[in-house]
PDB file of C-alpha atoms in Angstrom:
ATOM      1  CA  MET A   1      91.401  86.095  79.101  1.00 47.00           C
ATOM      2  CA  LYS A   2      92.717  83.041  80.847  1.00 44.00           C
ATOM      3  CA  LYS A   3      92.057  82.693  84.573  1.00 43.00           C
ATOM      4  CA  LEU A   4      95.729  82.124  85.337  1.00 43.00           C
ATOM      5  CA  LEU A   5      96.737  85.455  83.828  1.00 43.00           C
ATOM      6  CA  LEU A   6      93.985  87.318  85.638  1.00 40.00           C
ATOM      7  CA  VAL A   7      95.052  85.848  88.964  1.00 38.00           C
ATOM      8  CA  CYS A   8      98.587  87.125  88.363  1.00 43.00           C
ATOM      9  CA  LEU A   9      97.427  90.576  87.325  1.00 41.00           C
ATOM     10  CA  LEU A  10      94.464  91.421  89.502  1.00 38.00           C
ATOM     11  CA  ALA A  11      95.600  91.852  93.079  1.00 37.00           C
ATOM     12  CA  ALA A  12      92.637  93.848  94.298  1.00 36.00           C
ATOM     13  CA  THR A  13      89.081  94.931  93.509  1.00 34.00           C
ATOM     14  CA  PRO A  14      88.241  95.811  89.921  1.00 36.00           C
ATOM     15  CA  PHE A  15      88.620  99.318  88.570  1.00 35.00           C
ATOM     16  CA  ALA A  16      85.600 101.442  87.932  1.00 35.00           C
ATOM     17  CA  THR A  17      85.014 102.356  84.307  1.00 36.00           C
ATOM     18  CA  THR A  18      87.724 104.829  83.315  1.00 39.00           C
ATOM     19  CA  SER A  19      87.407 107.468  80.610  1.00 37.00           C
ATOM     20  CA  TRP A  20      90.203 109.866  79.704  1.00 38.00           C
ATOM     21  CA  ALA A  21      90.478 112.508  77.000  1.00 40.00           C
ATOM     22  CA  ALA A  22      93.198 111.757  74.450  1.00 47.00           C
ATOM     23  CA  ASP A  23      93.809 108.423  76.206  1.00 52.00           C
ATOM     24  CA  LYS A  24      95.677 110.051  79.090  1.00 47.00           C
ATOM     25  CA  VAL A  25      95.688 107.689  82.040  1.00 46.00           C
ATOM     26  CA  VAL A  26      96.714 108.018  85.647  1.00 42.00           C
ATOM     27  CA  PRO A  27     100.240 106.693  86.292  1.00 41.00           C
ATOM     28  CA  MET A  28     100.291 103.457  88.198  1.00 41.00           C
ATOM     29  CA  ALA A  29     102.858 101.854  90.370  1.00 39.00           C
ATOM     30  CA  PRO A  30     105.360  99.583  88.647  1.00 41.00           C
ATOM     31  CA  ALA A  31     104.825  95.848  89.019  1.00 40.00           C
ATOM     32  CA  ALA A  32     107.144  92.926  88.413  1.00 40.00           C
ATOM     33  CA  LEU A  33     105.019  91.123  85.820  1.00 65.00           C
ATOM     34  CA  VAL A  34     106.385  90.701  82.294  1.00 80.00           C
ATOM     35  CA  VAL A  35     103.964  89.726  79.507  1.00 85.00           C
ATOM     36  CA  SER A  36     105.477  88.381  76.269  1.00 88.00           C
ATOM     37  CA  GLY A  37     103.892  87.530  72.973  1.00 90.00           C
ATOM     38  CA  GLU A  38     103.573  88.021  69.221  1.00 93.00           C
ATOM     39  CA  VAL A  39     102.023  91.220  67.903  1.00 93.00           C
ATOM     40  CA  LEU A  40      98.831  90.440  65.946  1.00 95.00           C
ATOM     41  CA  GLU A  41      97.545  93.996  65.536  1.00 94.00           C
ATOM     42  CA  VAL A  42      98.874  97.533  66.060  1.00 93.00           C
ATOM     43  CA  LYS A  43      96.880 100.735  66.638  1.00 92.00           C
ATOM     44  CA  ASP A  44      98.719 104.037  67.124  1.00 88.00           C
ATOM     45  CA  VAL A  45      97.172 107.089  68.791  1.00 83.00           C
ATOM     46  CA  GLU A  46      98.632 110.376  70.017  1.00 75.00           C
ATOM     47  CA  ILE A  47     100.862 109.095  72.808  1.00 74.00           C
ATOM     48  CA  TYR A  48     100.227 105.345  72.911  1.00 81.00           C
ATOM     49  CA  THR A  49     100.669 102.298  70.750  1.00 88.00           C
ATOM     50  CA  TYR A  50      98.014  99.653  71.362  1.00 91.00           C
ATOM     51  CA  LEU A  51      99.050  96.070  70.690  1.00 93.00           C
ATOM     52  CA  ARG A  52      96.929  92.957  70.359  1.00 94.00           C
ATOM     53  CA  LEU A  53      99.178  90.159  71.516  1.00 93.00           C
ATOM     54  CA  LYS A  54      99.159  86.395  71.179  1.00 93.00           C
ATOM     55  CA  THR A  55     100.590  85.023  74.431  1.00 90.00           C
ATOM     56  CA  LYS A  56     100.881  81.572  75.930  1.00 89.00           C
ATOM     57  CA  ASP A  57      97.727  82.362  77.927  1.00 86.00           C
ATOM     58  CA  GLY A  58      95.712  83.613  74.964  1.00 91.00           C
ATOM     59  CA  GLU A  59      95.144  86.931  73.224  1.00 93.00           C
ATOM     60  CA  MET A  60      95.212  90.233  75.080  1.00 91.00           C
ATOM     61  CA  TRP A  61      95.554  93.958  74.483  1.00 93.00           C
ATOM     62  CA  ALA A  62      98.460  96.008  75.792  1.00 90.00           C
ATOM     63  CA  ALA A  63      99.428  99.682  75.572  1.00 87.00           C
ATOM     64  CA  VAL A  64     102.906 101.220  75.642  1.00 84.00           C
ATOM     65  CA  SER A  65     104.362 104.646  74.925  1.00 80.00           C
ATOM     66  CA  LYS A  66     104.136 105.283  71.192  1.00 79.00           C
ATOM     67  CA  ALA A  67     106.670 103.118  69.366  1.00 82.00           C
ATOM     68  CA  PRO A  68     107.231 101.750  65.818  1.00 86.00           C
ATOM     69  CA  VAL A  69     106.049  98.206  66.502  1.00 88.00           C
ATOM     70  CA  LYS A  70     105.297  95.914  63.560  1.00 91.00           C
ATOM     71  CA  VAL A  71     102.818  93.070  63.243  1.00 93.00           C
ATOM     72  CA  GLY A  72     104.688  89.800  63.762  1.00 92.00           C
ATOM     73  CA  ALA A  73     107.167  91.269  66.226  1.00 90.00           C
ATOM     74  CA  LYS A  74     107.958  89.329  69.401  1.00 91.00           C
ATOM     75  CA  VAL A  75     107.703  91.766  72.304  1.00 89.00           C
ATOM     76  CA  SER A  76     107.711  91.870  76.078  1.00 87.00           C
ATOM     77  CA  ILE A  77     105.688  94.310  78.154  1.00 86.00           C
ATOM     78  CA  GLU A  78     107.580  95.053  81.371  1.00 80.00           C
ATOM     79  CA  ASN A  79     106.492  96.738  84.620  1.00 73.00           C
ATOM     80  CA  SER A  80     102.980  95.918  83.500  1.00 73.00           C
ATOM     81  CA  MET A  81      99.718  96.516  85.272  1.00 76.00           C
ATOM     82  CA  VAL A  82      96.108  95.914  84.417  1.00 80.00           C
ATOM     83  CA  MET A  83      93.165  98.238  83.927  1.00 80.00           C
ATOM     84  CA  LYS A  84      89.593  97.090  83.532  1.00 83.00           C
ATOM     85  CA  ASN A  85      86.911  98.783  81.457  1.00 84.00           C
ATOM     86  CA  PHE A  86      89.378 101.293  80.041  1.00 82.00           C
ATOM     87  CA  GLU A  87      87.805 103.562  77.441  1.00 82.00           C
ATOM     88  CA  SER A  88      90.045 104.886  74.679  1.00 83.00           C
ATOM     89  CA  LYS A  89      88.558 108.099  73.322  1.00 81.00           C
ATOM     90  CA  SER A  90      90.945 108.036  70.354  1.00 82.00           C
ATOM     91  CA  LEU A  91      89.992 104.507  69.305  1.00 87.00           C
ATOM     92  CA  LYS A  92      86.372 104.856  70.390  1.00 88.00           C
ATOM     93  CA  LYS A  93      86.753 101.495  72.055  1.00 88.00           C
ATOM     94  CA  THR A  94      86.392 100.166  75.582  1.00 90.00           C
ATOM     95  CA  PHE A  95      88.801  97.409  76.574  1.00 89.00           C
ATOM     96  CA  PRO A  96      87.336  95.032  79.177  1.00 90.00           C
ATOM     97  CA  THR A  97      90.920  94.306  80.248  1.00 88.00           C
ATOM     98  CA  ILE A  98      94.125  95.933  79.024  1.00 88.00           C
ATOM     99  CA  ILE A  99      97.760  95.868  80.146  1.00 86.00           C
ATOM    100  CA  PHE A 100      99.766  99.097  80.419  1.00 84.00           C
ATOM    101  CA  GLY A 101     103.543  98.970  80.715  1.00 81.00           C
ATOM    102  CA  SER A 102     106.945  99.572  79.132  1.00 80.00           C
ATOM    103  CA  LEU A 103     108.154  97.996  75.923  1.00 80.00           C
ATOM    104  CA  GLY A 104     111.010  95.725  76.916  1.00 73.00           C
ATOM    105  CA  GLY A 105     113.229  93.166  75.200  1.00 47.00           C
ATOM    106  CA  ALA A 106     112.026  92.272  71.715  1.00 35.00           C
ATOM    107  CA  GLY A 107     112.956  89.906  68.941  1.00 33.00           C
ATOM    108  CA  PRO A 108     114.749  90.800  65.664  1.00 30.00           C
ATOM    109  CA  VAL A 109     111.595  92.112  64.002  1.00 29.00           C
ATOM    110  CA  ALA A 110     111.201  94.736  66.687  1.00 31.00           C
ATOM    111  CA  ALA A 111     114.865  95.668  67.008  1.00 28.00           C
ATOM    112  CA  GLY A 112     115.562  99.215  68.104  1.00 29.00           C
ATOM    113  CA  MET A 113     112.568  99.545  70.394  1.00 29.00           C
ATOM    114  CA  PRO A 114     113.184 101.299  73.713  1.00 32.00           C
ATOM    115  CA  ALA A 115     113.677  99.140  76.787  1.00 34.00           C
ATOM    116  CA  ALA A 116     112.243  99.855  80.214  1.00 37.00           C
ATOM    117  CA  ALA A 117     114.658 101.566  82.577  1.00 38.00           C
ATOM    118  CA  ALA A 118     113.819  99.818  85.819  1.00 42.00           C
ATOM    119  CA  LYS A 119     116.702 100.137  88.259  1.00 43.00           C
ATOM    120  CA  VAL A 120     117.305  98.423  91.581  1.00 44.00           C
ATOM    121  CA  VAL A 121     117.499 100.355  94.794  1.00 51.00           C
ATOM    122  CA  ASP A 122     120.801 102.102  95.524  1.00 56.00           C
ATOM    123  CA  THR A 123     121.658 101.210  99.136  1.00 58.00           C
ATOM    124  CA  THR A 124     124.890 103.190  99.527  1.00 67.00           C
ATOM    125  CA  PRO A 125     125.025 105.708 102.434  1.00 82.00           C
ATOM    126  CA  ILE A 126     123.185 108.922 101.587  1.00 90.00           C
ATOM    127  CA  LYS A 127     123.580 112.462 102.878  1.00 93.00           C
ATOM    128  CA  VAL A 128     122.038 115.232 100.783  1.00 95.00           C
ATOM    129  CA  ALA A 129     121.638 118.805 102.001  1.00 96.00           C
ATOM    130  CA  LYS A 130     118.122 120.154 102.384  1.00 96.00           C
ATOM    131  CA  ALA A 131     116.849 122.134  99.399  1.00 95.00           C
ATOM    132  CA  SER A 132     116.892 125.925  99.673  1.00 93.00           C
ATOM    133  CA  GLY A 133     114.166 128.432  98.953  1.00 91.00           C
ATOM    134  CA  ALA A 134     110.456 128.582  99.556  1.00 90.00           C
ATOM    135  CA  ASN A 135     108.642 125.362 100.517  1.00 95.00           C
ATOM    136  CA  ALA A 136     111.932 123.492 101.044  1.00 97.00           C
ATOM    137  CA  ARG A 137     111.482 120.194 102.887  1.00 97.00           C
ATOM    138  CA  THR A 138     113.465 117.073 103.642  1.00 97.00           C
ATOM    139  CA  VAL A 139     112.253 113.635 102.610  1.00 96.00           C
ATOM    140  CA  ALA A 140     111.334 112.802 106.201  1.00 96.00           C
ATOM    141  CA  GLU A 141     109.415 116.069 106.625  1.00 96.00           C
ATOM    142  CA  VAL A 142     107.258 115.372 103.592  1.00 96.00           C
ATOM    143  CA  VAL A 143     106.523 111.814 104.689  1.00 95.00           C
ATOM    144  CA  THR A 144     105.852 112.520 108.363  1.00 95.00           C
ATOM    145  CA  LYS A 145     103.904 115.756 107.744  1.00 95.00           C
ATOM    146  CA  ALA A 146     102.015 114.438 104.738  1.00 94.00           C
ATOM    147  CA  THR A 147      98.555 115.303 106.071  1.00 94.00           C
ATOM    148  CA  GLU A 148      99.588 118.874 106.770  1.00 96.00           C
ATOM    149  CA  LEU A 149     101.294 119.217 103.383  1.00 96.00           C
ATOM    150  CA  ASN A 150      98.622 117.516 101.281  1.00 96.00           C
ATOM    151  CA  GLY A 151      97.870 119.610  98.206  1.00 95.00           C
ATOM    152  CA  LYS A 152     100.731 122.008  98.882  1.00 96.00           C
ATOM    153  CA  PRO A 153     103.875 122.612  96.803  1.00 96.00           C
ATOM    154  CA  VAL A 154     107.218 121.445  98.177  1.00 97.00           C
ATOM    155  CA  ARG A 155     110.833 121.518  97.091  1.00 97.00           C
ATOM    156  CA  VAL A 156     112.963 118.474  97.978  1.00 97.00           C
ATOM    157  CA  SER A 157     116.554 117.502  97.237  1.00 97.00           C
ATOM    158  CA  GLY A 158     117.647 113.886  97.297  1.00 96.00           C
ATOM    159  CA  LYS A 159     119.469 111.032  95.650  1.00 95.00           C
ATOM    160  CA  VAL A 160     117.661 108.857  93.125  1.00 93.00           C
ATOM    161  CA  VAL A 161     117.748 105.329  94.552  1.00 90.00           C
ATOM    162  CA  LYS A 162     115.235 103.776  92.165  1.00 87.00           C
ATOM    163  CA  TYR A 163     114.035 104.857  88.722  1.00 85.00           C
ATOM    164  CA  ASN A 164     111.352 103.436  86.429  1.00 80.00           C
ATOM    165  CA  SER A 165     110.736 105.222  83.147  1.00 78.00           C
ATOM    166  CA  GLY A 166     107.812 105.322  80.766  1.00 71.00           C
ATOM    167  CA  ILE A 167     105.155 103.874  83.059  1.00 70.00           C
ATOM    168  CA  MET A 168     101.808 105.334  82.007  1.00 66.00           C
ATOM    169  CA  GLY A 169     103.639 108.219  80.371  1.00 69.00           C
ATOM    170  CA  LYS A 170     105.443 109.109  83.601  1.00 78.00           C
ATOM    171  CA  ASN A 171     108.809 108.425  85.185  1.00 84.00           C
ATOM    172  CA  TRP A 172     108.796 107.087  88.742  1.00 86.00           C
ATOM    173  CA  ILE A 173     111.580 108.214  91.073  1.00 91.00           C
ATOM    174  CA  HIS A 174     112.374 107.190  94.644  1.00 92.00           C
ATOM    175  CA  LEU A 175     114.324 109.863  96.510  1.00 94.00           C
ATOM    176  CA  ARG A 176     116.349 109.610  99.710  1.00 94.00           C
ATOM    177  CA  ASP A 177     118.354 112.333 101.442  1.00 95.00           C
ATOM    178  CA  GLY A 178     119.545 110.566 104.584  1.00 94.00           C
ATOM    179  CA  THR A 179     116.644 111.737 106.761  1.00 95.00           C
ATOM    180  CA  GLY A 180     113.933 109.484 108.125  1.00 93.00           C
ATOM    181  CA  LEU A 181     113.892 105.847 109.126  1.00 91.00           C
ATOM    182  CA  ASP A 182     113.728 102.655 107.119  1.00 86.00           C
ATOM    183  CA  ALA A 183     111.512 101.079 109.783  1.00 87.00           C
ATOM    184  CA  ASP A 184     108.571 103.381 108.997  1.00 88.00           C
ATOM    185  CA  SER A 185     109.572 104.206 105.390  1.00 87.00           C
ATOM    186  CA  SER A 186     110.008 107.877 106.263  1.00 92.00           C
ATOM    187  CA  ASN A 187     113.395 107.771 104.519  1.00 93.00           C
ATOM    188  CA  ASP A 188     111.994 107.190 101.031  1.00 93.00           C
ATOM    189  CA  LEU A 189     109.806 109.489  98.920  1.00 94.00           C
ATOM    190  CA  LEU A 190     108.067 108.586  95.672  1.00 93.00           C
ATOM    191  CA  VAL A 191     108.001 111.212  92.917  1.00 94.00           C
ATOM    192  CA  THR A 192     106.261 111.104  89.535  1.00 90.00           C
ATOM    193  CA  THR A 193     107.573 113.310  86.728  1.00 92.00           C
ATOM    194  CA  THR A 194     107.967 113.576  82.973  1.00 91.00           C
ATOM    195  CA  ALA A 195     111.604 114.602  83.423  1.00 92.00           C
ATOM    196  CA  GLU A 196     114.353 112.030  82.972  1.00 90.00           C
ATOM    197  CA  SER A 197     116.877 111.010  85.598  1.00 91.00           C
ATOM    198  CA  LYS A 198     118.977 108.005  86.609  1.00 89.00           C
ATOM    199  CA  VAL A 199     119.886 106.009  89.678  1.00 88.00           C
ATOM    200  CA  GLY A 200     122.612 107.768  91.665  1.00 91.00           C
ATOM    201  CA  ALA A 201     121.752 111.287  90.473  1.00 93.00           C
ATOM    202  CA  VAL A 202     121.256 114.008  93.087  1.00 95.00           C
ATOM    203  CA  VAL A 203     118.273 116.117  92.071  1.00 96.00           C
ATOM    204  CA  THR A 204     115.946 118.788  93.412  1.00 97.00           C
ATOM    205  CA  VAL A 205     112.271 118.297  92.652  1.00 97.00           C
ATOM    206  CA  THR A 206     109.383 120.725  92.920  1.00 97.00           C
ATOM    207  CA  GLY A 207     105.848 119.407  92.965  1.00 96.00           C
ATOM    208  CA  VAL A 208     102.614 118.979  94.899  1.00 96.00           C
ATOM    209  CA  VAL A 209     102.212 116.568  97.806  1.00 96.00           C
ATOM    210  CA  ARG A 210      99.417 114.027  97.479  1.00 94.00           C
ATOM    211  CA  THR A 211      98.258 111.670 100.210  1.00 93.00           C
ATOM    212  CA  ASN A 212      96.402 108.359 100.126  1.00 89.00           C
ATOM    213  CA  LYS A 213      96.793 108.115  96.357  1.00 83.00           C
ATOM    214  CA  ASP A 214      95.134 104.922  95.139  1.00 73.00           C
ATOM    215  CA  PHE A 215      95.937 103.797  91.592  1.00 61.00           C
ATOM    216  CA  GLY A 216      93.878 100.628  91.898  1.00 56.00           C
ATOM    217  CA  ALA A 217      94.875  96.955  91.654  1.00 46.00           C
ATOM    218  CA  GLY A 218      96.249  97.148  95.192  1.00 48.00           C
ATOM    219  CA  TYR A 219      98.723  99.946  94.445  1.00 58.00           C
ATOM    220  CA  SER A 220      98.252 102.823  96.852  1.00 70.00           C
ATOM    221  CA  TYR A 221     100.608 105.310  98.495  1.00 80.00           C
ATOM    222  CA  LYS A 222     100.257 107.241 101.714  1.00 88.00           C
ATOM    223  CA  VAL A 223     102.309 110.075 100.276  1.00 93.00           C
ATOM    224  CA  LEU A 224     104.020 111.090  97.037  1.00 94.00           C
ATOM    225  CA  ILE A 225     105.007 114.177  95.060  1.00 95.00           C
ATOM    226  CA  GLU A 226     103.036 114.264  91.834  1.00 91.00           C
ATOM    227  CA  ASP A 227     103.989 115.744  88.440  1.00 92.00           C
ATOM    228  CA  ALA A 228     107.240 117.159  89.756  1.00 94.00           C
ATOM    229  CA  LYS A 229     109.699 119.385  87.915  1.00 95.00           C
ATOM    230  CA  LEU A 230     113.423 118.633  88.168  1.00 93.00           C
TER     231      LEU A 230
END
């Protein structure tokens, strides 16, 4: 792997060796990096398609949600992030370095492939009523009482102000309901889910609060709701 690419990708200390049954990996925070190249090899497993790419910085492996990619296709991997020493149980192979991300814009050979749904933040005024029922909380309550709520279920209503789909098999949602302050980020709550949504939608999520969640490569969160149901 070329040094230039590694400098762009690795923003923090290396990952420890990671081993996951059926190649299920922990979702990681979206990044801005886009890696483009020609597909030299394709390996499909249960939920992922592994691609060996020829890029301007050399060959590398990438993984995206399972897709009908063909050898020779020109593809881009968006919202990409790096994992080191990732062990694929399905392939019985350990990748010293591999990129995970969303399959983005592609050339004619790969026409019809899904594109990443990364949306910009919606900054219009927001006022969403607090969710009803057991464990109902506002965005600000979850953020400011994160230590107290860690590991506990909550129910939160809010407006989707940012949405990234298909990152590590999860969709990443930022919710705001009008509570909290921008100065201390208590007005914004990160949610991971397998459910689909879109920017501007008002949703109610139910999930478990997690604190000090570190996904590696410099991506860590003081608080989020994990594996939420919409």
